[in-house]
Short mmCIF file of C-alpha atoms in Angstrom, two decimals:
data_model
loop_
_atom_site.label_atom_id
_atom_site.label_comp_id
_atom_site.label_asym_id
_atom_site.label_seq_id
_atom_site.Cartn_x
_atom_site.Cartn_y
_atom_site.Cartn_z
CA MET A 724 2.82 -25.64 -24.87
CA ARG A 725 3.26 -23.55 -21.80
CA LYS A 726 0.64 -23.64 -18.91
CA ILE A 727 0.56 -20.75 -16.50
CA SER A 728 -1.25 -20.63 -13.24
CA LEU A 729 -1.30 -16.94 -12.01
CA LEU A 730 -2.49 -14.60 -9.51
CA MET A 731 -3.23 -11.92 -11.84
CA VAL A 732 -3.45 -8.18 -11.48
CA GLY A 733 -5.92 -6.28 -13.79
CA ALA A 734 -4.62 -2.82 -13.04
CA LEU A 735 -2.00 -0.14 -13.11
CA MET A 736 -0.68 -1.99 -10.17
CA GLY A 737 -0.19 -5.60 -9.08
CA ALA A 738 0.44 -8.34 -6.64
CA GLY A 739 2.55 -11.48 -6.48
CA ALA A 740 2.41 -14.13 -9.05
CA ALA A 741 3.22 -17.79 -9.14
CA VAL A 742 4.20 -19.39 -12.48
CA VAL A 743 4.14 -22.83 -13.60
CA VAL A 744 5.86 -23.60 -17.05
CA THR A 745 5.69 -26.99 -18.91
CA GLN A 746 7.91 -27.21 -21.68
CA SER A 747 6.76 -28.62 -25.32
CA PRO A 748 8.53 -31.32 -26.91
CA LEU A 749 11.71 -30.17 -28.52
CA PHE A 750 11.76 -29.65 -32.21
CA THR A 751 14.23 -27.84 -34.67
CA THR A 752 13.86 -26.09 -37.91
CA THR A 753 16.08 -24.12 -40.15
CA ARG A 754 13.86 -21.13 -39.31
CA ALA A 755 14.16 -21.70 -35.62
CA VAL A 756 17.90 -22.15 -35.62
CA ALA A 757 18.28 -18.90 -37.46
CA ALA A 758 16.13 -16.90 -35.12
CA SER A 759 18.14 -18.15 -32.25
CA ALA A 760 21.26 -17.26 -34.12
CA GLU A 761 20.10 -13.91 -34.65
CA THR A 762 19.19 -13.55 -31.14
CA TYR A 763 22.39 -14.39 -29.73
CA ARG A 764 24.12 -12.05 -32.15
CA GLN A 765 21.89 -9.32 -30.86
CA LEU A 766 22.85 -10.15 -27.30
CA ASN A 767 26.50 -10.09 -28.22
CA LEU A 768 25.97 -6.69 -29.63
CA PHE A 769 24.42 -5.51 -26.45
CA GLY A 770 27.48 -6.92 -24.50
CA ASP A 771 29.63 -5.14 -26.82
CA VAL A 772 28.04 -1.72 -26.33
CA PHE A 773 27.80 -2.33 -22.44
CA GLU A 774 31.65 -2.93 -22.35
CA LYS A 775 32.42 0.12 -24.71
CA ILE A 776 30.37 2.30 -22.15
CA ARG A 777 31.91 0.84 -19.27
CA GLY A 778 35.59 1.47 -20.47
CA ASP A 779 35.08 4.78 -22.69
CA TYR A 780 32.27 6.81 -21.38
CA VAL A 781 33.59 10.30 -20.05
CA ASP A 782 32.52 9.54 -16.52
CA VAL A 783 32.67 6.22 -14.72
CA PRO A 784 28.97 4.92 -15.02
CA ASP A 785 26.90 2.97 -12.53
CA GLU A 786 26.76 -0.34 -14.00
CA SER A 787 23.77 -1.60 -12.22
CA LYS A 788 21.86 1.37 -13.45
CA LEU A 789 22.94 0.81 -17.05
CA VAL A 790 21.79 -2.64 -16.72
CA GLU A 791 18.44 -1.63 -15.04
CA SER A 792 17.90 0.92 -17.92
CA ALA A 793 18.42 -1.62 -20.44
CA ILE A 794 15.81 -4.02 -18.84
CA ASN A 795 13.46 -1.12 -18.46
CA GLY A 796 14.04 -0.12 -22.17
CA MET A 797 13.00 -3.72 -23.36
CA LEU A 798 10.03 -3.95 -21.41
CA THR A 799 8.68 -0.37 -22.26
CA SER A 800 9.00 -1.23 -25.96
CA LEU A 801 6.38 -3.87 -25.39
CA ASP A 802 3.49 -1.71 -24.00
CA PRO A 803 3.05 1.23 -21.61
CA HIS A 804 2.15 -1.13 -18.73
CA SER A 805 5.20 -3.60 -18.57
CA SER A 806 8.03 -2.34 -16.68
CA TYR A 807 10.69 -3.29 -14.26
CA MET A 808 10.60 -2.54 -10.60
CA ASP A 809 13.47 -2.34 -8.43
CA ALA A 810 13.59 -3.62 -4.85
CA LYS A 811 12.03 -0.32 -3.34
CA SER A 812 9.49 0.06 -6.15
CA TYR A 813 8.30 -3.36 -5.56
CA ARG A 814 8.02 -2.99 -1.66
CA ASP A 815 6.05 0.28 -2.52
CA MET A 816 3.76 -1.43 -4.90
CA GLN A 817 3.22 -4.28 -2.07
CA VAL A 818 2.13 -1.64 0.22
CA GLN A 819 -0.29 -0.06 -2.05
CA THR A 820 -1.86 -3.26 -2.91
CA ARG A 821 -1.83 -4.50 0.49
CA GLY A 822 -3.61 -1.38 1.76
CA GLU A 823 -1.92 -1.57 5.06
CA PHE A 824 1.23 0.09 6.52
CA GLY A 825 2.91 1.47 9.39
CA GLY A 826 2.36 5.25 9.54
CA LEU A 827 0.44 8.15 10.60
CA GLY A 828 -2.89 8.03 9.12
CA ILE A 829 -3.10 11.29 6.89
CA GLU A 830 -3.88 11.93 3.42
CA VAL A 831 -1.76 14.35 1.86
CA THR A 832 -0.68 16.37 -1.17
CA MET A 833 2.14 18.90 -2.14
CA GLU A 834 1.44 22.66 -2.15
CA ASP A 835 4.10 25.50 -2.60
CA GLY A 836 6.75 22.93 -1.90
CA LEU A 837 5.23 21.91 1.46
CA VAL A 838 3.14 18.79 2.47
CA LYS A 839 -0.46 19.80 2.93
CA VAL A 840 -2.77 17.67 4.74
CA VAL A 841 -6.02 16.67 2.81
CA SER A 842 -7.41 14.97 5.66
CA PRO A 843 -6.74 12.86 8.78
CA ILE A 844 -8.14 9.56 8.67
CA ASP A 845 -10.32 8.77 11.70
CA ASP A 846 -9.11 6.73 14.59
CA THR A 847 -5.32 7.18 13.55
CA PRO A 848 -2.38 8.69 15.20
CA ALA A 849 -2.91 11.93 13.14
CA ALA A 850 -6.50 12.31 14.09
CA ARG A 851 -5.72 11.31 17.79
CA ALA A 852 -3.11 14.11 17.95
CA GLY A 853 -5.18 16.91 16.43
CA VAL A 854 -3.82 17.06 12.90
CA LEU A 855 -6.18 19.07 10.72
CA ALA A 856 -7.12 19.28 7.11
CA ASN A 857 -5.05 22.07 5.45
CA ASP A 858 -2.18 22.05 7.93
CA LEU A 859 1.11 22.50 6.12
CA ILE A 860 3.91 20.25 7.34
CA THR A 861 7.28 22.25 7.01
CA HIS A 862 9.46 19.77 8.81
CA ILE A 863 9.84 16.05 9.44
CA ASP A 864 11.83 15.02 12.59
CA GLY A 865 13.42 18.28 12.24
CA GLU A 866 14.28 18.05 8.37
CA GLN A 867 12.90 20.66 6.24
CA VAL A 868 10.26 19.27 3.80
CA GLN A 869 10.91 21.93 1.27
CA GLY A 870 13.21 20.21 -1.39
CA LEU A 871 11.90 16.80 -0.87
CA THR A 872 9.42 15.05 -3.39
CA LEU A 873 6.07 13.97 -1.93
CA ASN A 874 7.09 10.43 -2.28
CA GLN A 875 10.21 11.10 -0.21
CA ALA A 876 8.14 12.93 2.44
CA VAL A 877 5.65 10.19 2.77
CA ASP A 878 8.59 7.73 2.96
CA LYS A 879 9.76 9.72 6.08
CA MET A 880 6.46 9.92 7.80
CA ARG A 881 5.86 6.10 7.16
CA GLY A 882 7.82 3.37 9.08
CA PRO A 883 7.78 0.63 11.66
CA VAL A 884 4.64 0.44 14.19
CA ASN A 885 5.34 1.90 17.54
CA THR A 886 8.10 4.17 16.34
CA THR A 887 7.75 7.92 16.84
CA VAL A 888 8.04 10.91 14.19
CA LYS A 889 7.67 14.51 15.12
CA LEU A 890 6.07 16.94 12.65
CA THR A 891 6.26 20.61 12.68
CA ILE A 892 3.07 22.24 11.29
CA ARG A 893 2.07 25.62 10.06
CA ARG A 894 -1.54 26.16 10.82
CA LYS A 895 -3.88 28.74 9.15
CA GLY A 896 -4.82 31.57 11.73
CA GLN A 897 -1.73 30.69 14.13
CA SER A 898 1.64 32.51 13.92
CA ASP A 899 3.40 30.10 15.77
CA PRO A 900 4.33 26.65 14.31
CA VAL A 901 2.78 23.71 15.94
CA GLU A 902 4.89 20.82 16.90
CA VAL A 903 3.38 17.26 17.40
CA SER A 904 5.14 13.93 18.31
CA LEU A 905 3.20 10.91 16.91
CA THR A 906 3.57 7.06 17.41
CA ARG A 907 3.12 5.11 14.08
CA ASP A 908 0.41 2.57 13.99
CA THR A 909 -1.00 -0.09 11.55
CA ILE A 910 -2.96 2.19 8.82
CA ARG A 911 -5.39 0.66 6.67
CA ILE A 912 -6.10 2.57 3.56
CA ARG A 913 -9.67 3.32 2.86
CA ALA A 914 -10.49 1.94 -0.50
CA VAL A 915 -14.20 2.52 -0.01
CA ARG A 916 -16.03 5.46 1.21
CA SER A 917 -20.06 5.64 1.90
CA ARG A 918 -22.80 7.72 3.01
CA THR A 919 -26.45 7.80 2.51
CA GLU A 920 -27.94 10.29 0.16
CA GLY A 921 -31.54 10.47 1.20
CA ASP A 922 -33.02 7.08 0.62
CA VAL A 923 -30.07 6.26 -1.85
CA GLY A 924 -26.65 4.40 -0.68
CA TYR A 925 -23.58 6.01 -2.13
CA ILE A 926 -20.43 3.77 -2.34
CA ARG A 927 -17.34 5.39 -3.53
CA VAL A 928 -14.60 2.90 -4.59
CA THR A 929 -11.13 4.51 -5.00
CA GLN A 930 -8.94 1.71 -5.73
CA PHE A 931 -8.99 -2.09 -5.59
CA ASN A 932 -6.52 -3.25 -3.12
CA GLU A 933 -6.50 -6.32 -0.52
CA GLN A 934 -9.12 -4.52 1.64
CA THR A 935 -11.59 -3.35 -1.02
CA PHE A 936 -14.14 -6.28 -1.07
CA GLU A 937 -14.26 -6.15 2.80
CA ASN A 938 -14.65 -2.52 2.91
CA LEU A 939 -17.62 -2.68 0.30
CA LYS A 940 -19.38 -5.31 2.14
CA THR A 941 -18.93 -3.15 5.51
CA ALA A 942 -20.43 -0.20 3.39
CA VAL A 943 -23.54 -2.14 2.17
CA GLU A 944 -24.17 -3.41 5.79
CA LYS A 945 -24.00 -0.06 7.04
CA ILE A 946 -26.24 1.60 4.57
CA ALA A 947 -28.80 -1.38 4.79
CA ALA A 948 -28.86 -0.75 8.67
CA GLU A 949 -29.45 2.87 8.01
CA LEU A 950 -32.00 2.41 5.31
CA PRO A 951 -33.86 -0.84 6.34
CA GLY A 952 -36.21 -2.65 3.81
CA ASP A 953 -38.19 -0.61 1.45
CA LYS A 954 -36.67 2.58 2.64
CA LEU A 955 -33.52 2.03 0.57
CA LYS A 956 -34.01 2.88 -3.18
CA GLY A 957 -30.76 1.59 -4.43
CA TYR A 958 -27.06 2.17 -4.50
CA VAL A 959 -24.93 4.62 -6.74
CA LEU A 960 -21.58 2.79 -7.09
CA ASP A 961 -18.98 5.50 -7.98
CA LEU A 962 -15.91 4.20 -9.71
CA ARG A 963 -14.80 7.55 -11.36
CA ASN A 964 -11.14 8.25 -11.31
CA ASN A 965 -10.50 4.70 -9.94
CA PRO A 966 -7.18 3.73 -11.82
CA GLY A 967 -7.77 0.03 -10.86
CA GLY A 968 -5.92 -2.48 -8.68
CA LEU A 969 -6.20 -6.17 -7.96
CA LEU A 970 -8.10 -8.36 -10.55
CA ASP A 971 -9.46 -10.66 -7.73
CA GLN A 972 -10.87 -7.82 -5.96
CA ALA A 973 -12.50 -6.61 -9.18
CA ILE A 974 -14.04 -10.15 -9.55
CA LEU A 975 -15.35 -10.02 -5.60
CA VAL A 976 -16.84 -6.59 -5.99
CA SER A 977 -18.66 -7.61 -9.15
CA ASP A 978 -19.95 -10.69 -7.29
CA ALA A 979 -21.19 -8.47 -4.52
CA PHE A 980 -23.95 -7.30 -7.02
CA LEU A 981 -24.56 -10.57 -8.99
CA ASP A 982 -26.17 -13.81 -8.42
CA ARG A 983 -24.88 -15.63 -11.20
CA GLY A 984 -23.12 -15.64 -14.64
CA GLU A 985 -19.51 -14.81 -15.97
CA ILE A 986 -17.76 -11.67 -14.63
CA VAL A 987 -14.94 -11.38 -16.83
CA SER A 988 -12.52 -13.72 -18.86
CA THR A 989 -8.71 -13.50 -19.37
CA ARG A 990 -7.06 -14.71 -22.53
CA GLY A 991 -3.41 -15.10 -22.91
CA ARG A 992 -1.42 -15.86 -26.14
CA ASN A 993 -2.22 -19.38 -26.14
CA ALA A 994 -5.98 -20.55 -26.11
CA ASP A 995 -5.36 -22.91 -23.01
CA GLU A 996 -4.24 -19.90 -21.02
CA THR A 997 -7.97 -18.57 -21.12
CA GLN A 998 -9.52 -18.36 -17.66
CA ARG A 999 -13.23 -17.50 -16.78
CA PHE A 1000 -14.40 -16.18 -13.44
CA ASN A 1001 -18.05 -16.38 -12.60
CA ALA A 1002 -20.09 -15.05 -10.06
CA LYS A 1003 -21.42 -17.14 -6.85
CA ALA A 1004 -24.80 -17.15 -5.59
CA GLY A 1005 -25.76 -14.37 -3.11
CA ASP A 1006 -26.44 -10.78 -4.03
CA LEU A 1007 -25.16 -8.59 -1.12
CA THR A 1008 -27.55 -5.92 -2.14
CA LYS A 1009 -30.54 -8.00 -2.50
CA GLY A 1010 -31.40 -7.00 -6.03
CA LYS A 1011 -31.75 -3.34 -5.11
CA PRO A 1012 -31.34 -1.12 -8.46
CA VAL A 1013 -27.74 -0.04 -8.90
CA VAL A 1014 -26.23 2.81 -10.98
CA VAL A 1015 -22.47 2.88 -11.69
CA LEU A 1016 -20.58 6.09 -12.22
CA ILE A 1017 -17.66 6.22 -14.69
CA ASN A 1018 -15.49 8.77 -16.32
CA GLY A 1019 -12.14 9.04 -18.26
CA GLY A 1020 -10.34 8.09 -15.30
CA SER A 1021 -11.96 4.84 -14.56
CA ALA A 1022 -9.47 2.22 -15.70
CA SER A 1023 -8.87 -1.41 -15.73
CA ALA A 1024 -10.56 -3.01 -12.66
CA SER A 1025 -12.96 -0.46 -12.27
CA GLU A 1026 -13.90 -1.16 -16.21
CA ILE A 1027 -14.13 -4.93 -15.43
CA VAL A 1028 -16.72 -4.27 -12.65
CA ALA A 1029 -18.72 -1.51 -15.07
CA GLY A 1030 -18.58 -4.05 -17.79
CA ALA A 1031 -19.90 -7.18 -15.92
CA LEU A 1032 -22.75 -5.17 -14.30
CA GLN A 1033 -23.63 -3.50 -17.80
CA ASP A 1034 -23.58 -6.79 -19.68
CA HIS A 1035 -25.74 -8.51 -17.22
CA LYS A 1036 -28.05 -5.42 -17.03
CA ARG A 1037 -27.52 -5.39 -13.19
CA ALA A 1038 -26.85 -1.77 -13.44
CA THR A 1039 -27.13 1.31 -15.48
CA VAL A 1040 -23.68 2.82 -16.36
CA LEU A 1041 -23.62 6.51 -16.23
CA GLY A 1042 -21.20 9.33 -16.83
CA THR A 1043 -18.68 9.43 -19.67
CA ARG A 1044 -16.46 6.83 -21.45
CA SER A 1045 -13.95 5.03 -19.50
CA PHE A 1046 -10.08 4.92 -19.98
CA GLY A 1047 -9.83 1.80 -22.06
CA LYS A 1048 -7.22 -0.40 -20.37
CA GLY A 1049 -8.00 -3.94 -21.25
CA SER A 1050 -4.82 -5.91 -20.42
CA VAL A 1051 -3.69 -7.87 -17.46
CA GLN A 1052 -0.34 -7.48 -15.72
CA THR A 1053 1.42 -10.25 -13.79
CA ILE A 1054 3.86 -9.35 -11.09
CA ILE A 1055 6.93 -11.83 -11.36
CA PRO A 1056 9.21 -11.41 -8.15
CA LEU A 1057 12.83 -11.62 -9.21
CA GLY A 1058 14.48 -12.75 -5.91
CA GLY A 1059 15.89 -9.85 -4.12
CA ASN A 1060 16.12 -7.92 -7.41
CA GLY A 1061 12.58 -6.38 -7.38
CA ALA A 1062 10.07 -7.78 -9.78
CA LEU A 1063 8.85 -7.87 -13.31
CA ARG A 1064 5.49 -6.32 -14.21
CA LEU A 1065 4.62 -8.10 -17.45
CA THR A 1066 1.47 -7.82 -19.49
CA THR A 1067 0.24 -11.61 -20.03
CA ALA A 1068 -3.31 -11.41 -21.16
CA ARG A 1069 -6.37 -9.15 -22.30
CA TYR A 1070 -9.45 -9.31 -20.28
CA TYR A 1071 -12.97 -9.42 -21.86
CA THR A 1072 -16.39 -8.58 -20.46
CA PRO A 1073 -19.13 -11.49 -20.18
CA SER A 1074 -20.50 -10.69 -23.83
CA GLY A 1075 -17.03 -11.06 -25.08
CA ARG A 1076 -16.10 -7.46 -25.47
CA SER A 1077 -12.72 -6.22 -25.19
CA ILE A 1078 -12.53 -2.51 -23.98
CA GLN A 1079 -8.72 -2.29 -24.75
CA ALA A 1080 -8.21 1.18 -26.17
CA LYS A 1081 -11.89 1.52 -26.51
CA GLY A 1082 -13.38 1.72 -23.01
CA ILE A 1083 -16.72 1.26 -21.65
CA GLU A 1084 -19.41 3.48 -23.13
CA PRO A 1085 -21.99 4.37 -20.69
CA ASP A 1086 -25.76 3.59 -21.03
CA ARG A 1087 -26.50 7.24 -20.21
CA GLU A 1088 -24.00 9.92 -21.19
CA VAL A 1089 -24.03 12.60 -18.63
CA LEU A 1090 -21.30 15.48 -18.83
CA GLN A 1091 -20.00 17.41 -15.86
CA ASP A 1092 -20.21 21.10 -16.02
CA VAL A 1093 -16.56 22.05 -16.01
CA PRO A 1094 -15.18 25.16 -14.73
CA ASP A 1095 -13.88 27.68 -17.36
CA GLU A 1096 -10.29 27.53 -16.05
CA LEU A 1097 -10.37 23.88 -16.46
CA LYS A 1098 -11.94 23.45 -19.78
CA GLY A 1099 -9.62 21.52 -22.15
CA LYS A 1100 -7.54 20.32 -19.31
CA ASP A 1101 -10.14 17.86 -17.84
CA GLU A 1102 -9.90 15.44 -20.74
CA THR A 1103 -7.86 12.24 -20.40
CA LYS A 1104 -6.33 10.68 -23.72
CA GLY A 1105 -7.24 7.11 -22.58
CA GLU A 1106 -5.29 4.06 -23.54
CA ALA A 1107 -5.73 4.78 -27.07
CA GLY A 1108 -3.70 7.88 -26.56
CA LEU A 1109 -0.65 6.05 -25.00
CA ARG A 1110 2.21 5.39 -27.34
CA GLY A 1111 2.80 1.70 -27.96
CA HIS A 1112 -0.35 0.54 -26.36
CA LEU A 1113 -1.78 -2.70 -27.28
CA LYS A 1114 -4.13 -2.67 -30.57
CA ASN A 1115 -7.56 -3.58 -30.20
CA GLY A 1116 -8.18 -4.56 -33.99
CA GLU A 1117 -11.34 -2.43 -33.77
CA GLU A 1118 -12.07 1.20 -33.95
CA GLU A 1119 -10.59 3.11 -30.98
CA ALA A 1120 -11.92 5.69 -28.93
CA SER A 1121 -11.12 5.60 -25.25
CA GLY A 1122 -10.74 8.74 -23.06
CA SER A 1123 -13.00 11.46 -21.63
CA SER A 1124 -13.47 13.95 -19.25
CA ALA A 1125 -12.09 12.83 -15.79
CA TYR A 1126 -13.21 16.00 -13.76
CA VAL A 1127 -15.35 15.54 -10.60
CA PRO A 1128 -16.25 18.36 -8.31
CA THR A 1129 -15.47 18.21 -4.83
CA ASP A 1130 -18.80 19.68 -3.75
CA PRO A 1131 -21.52 17.26 -4.36
CA GLU A 1132 -24.09 19.97 -4.89
CA LYS A 1133 -22.14 20.83 -8.02
CA ASP A 1134 -21.79 17.02 -9.28
CA THR A 1135 -24.13 16.65 -12.26
CA GLN A 1136 -23.34 12.91 -12.61
CA LEU A 1137 -24.23 12.22 -9.01
CA LYS A 1138 -27.41 14.16 -9.28
CA ALA A 1139 -28.47 12.39 -12.22
CA ALA A 1140 -27.74 9.01 -10.81
CA LEU A 1141 -29.82 9.89 -7.60
CA GLU A 1142 -32.57 11.29 -9.79
CA LEU A 1143 -32.54 7.97 -11.83
CA LEU A 1144 -32.74 5.99 -8.57
CA LYS A 1145 -35.36 8.05 -6.88
CA GLY A 1146 -37.71 8.55 -9.79
CA THR A 1147 -38.11 5.13 -11.39
CA ARG A 1148 -39.46 1.72 -10.41
CA LYS A 1149 -37.15 -0.86 -8.80
CA ASP A 1150 -36.24 -2.59 -11.96
CA ALA A 1151 -35.80 0.69 -14.01
CA ALA A 1152 -32.37 1.44 -12.94
CA THR A 1153 -31.37 -2.16 -13.85
CA THR A 1154 -32.37 -1.93 -17.41
CA ALA A 1155 -30.05 -0.03 -19.81
CA GLU A 1156 -31.56 2.51 -22.34
CA LYS A 1157 -29.95 0.64 -25.22
CA SER A 1158 -28.48 -2.94 -25.42
CA ALA A 1159 -25.53 -3.55 -23.47
CA VAL A 1160 -24.59 -6.67 -25.57
CA PRO A 1161 -23.18 -5.96 -28.89
CA ASN A 1162 -25.14 -7.60 -31.85
#
């Protein structure tokens, strides 16, 4: 039997993993030998095809790309979340999960072929240099941005701490371009944003990286300081459009709201690979009512948190059905050759529910008012709509609207959550309208 000790990833991204394999006693059967012979025959076929391509293809092929494509094809045939990452992709993934890198401190998007600043992050080189939201970056170190992808542009702006980069900016209301020289610094991705909404604490978790729990802890402390004691009615935990992240962070975030009980279990191919993760004593929010917001863009680690708080009736889950990604990916480094992202387990909520290709169904379904121009475009297919997804064995129904208005005044789901917390007794928001545990 194999025994695997893993640092697992419960998301669309991942972190490093350690794998220990114990071989079972060897035994031979006719069936095993036949299977082995067939496998080697197929590998010989692969070698023959590879040699034919090398020798006879109309142009000289890139042999390393051929092998990489073959590996990727093998992995993607398993499920939509298993894949091969080359060395660069692996480094980028590590940066994303670490939540820390050398850069300028701006959130950006692409508009008309140029990089548009969504917002500068407080106390970063970009903010100190006066970079503004809606600025258009036309050149990076004198090189035109037009023609670059967003990832290529971001790569050029990131770099070692204490190195400089020059940006040319087109700013609304100014005819002449603005040139700024910035010195890169250590940037920490804001995985958590928070504010108070009257007498309610609002916490938005955008992803589960290595910074998430500490960011959440800081947010809870800040809100509690602003609204001490009975002034604080409760918390809204917004997980909408959160694609997931690190499993250990999902467990820590769940634990922040729980005093005891199971948070999640992961089950691999063999029974002895099952792992259960339990809450430790100590609720950071001191038992205050909680409403969790989810939608069709809430996946993986987000669903672990929502499922744990729902099963323990610690929170009311409000919004629309979540994405339905109930599998765990392990990142296995391959020396200097990148890494393997491999699906190694399914995860289950405390009551034993698998949300794979099914999603978390909210206790209170609240639909957003979607603008006419976005109607029909706001729906996610969910896990069940992905070709080759792992089957649940039950009825599949994941996916729903993923639209969230940028203006909180137009956010129907947020308004409903605030009304629920402000207009009920302390325990009302911690009791679901219907049983969260299947009968």
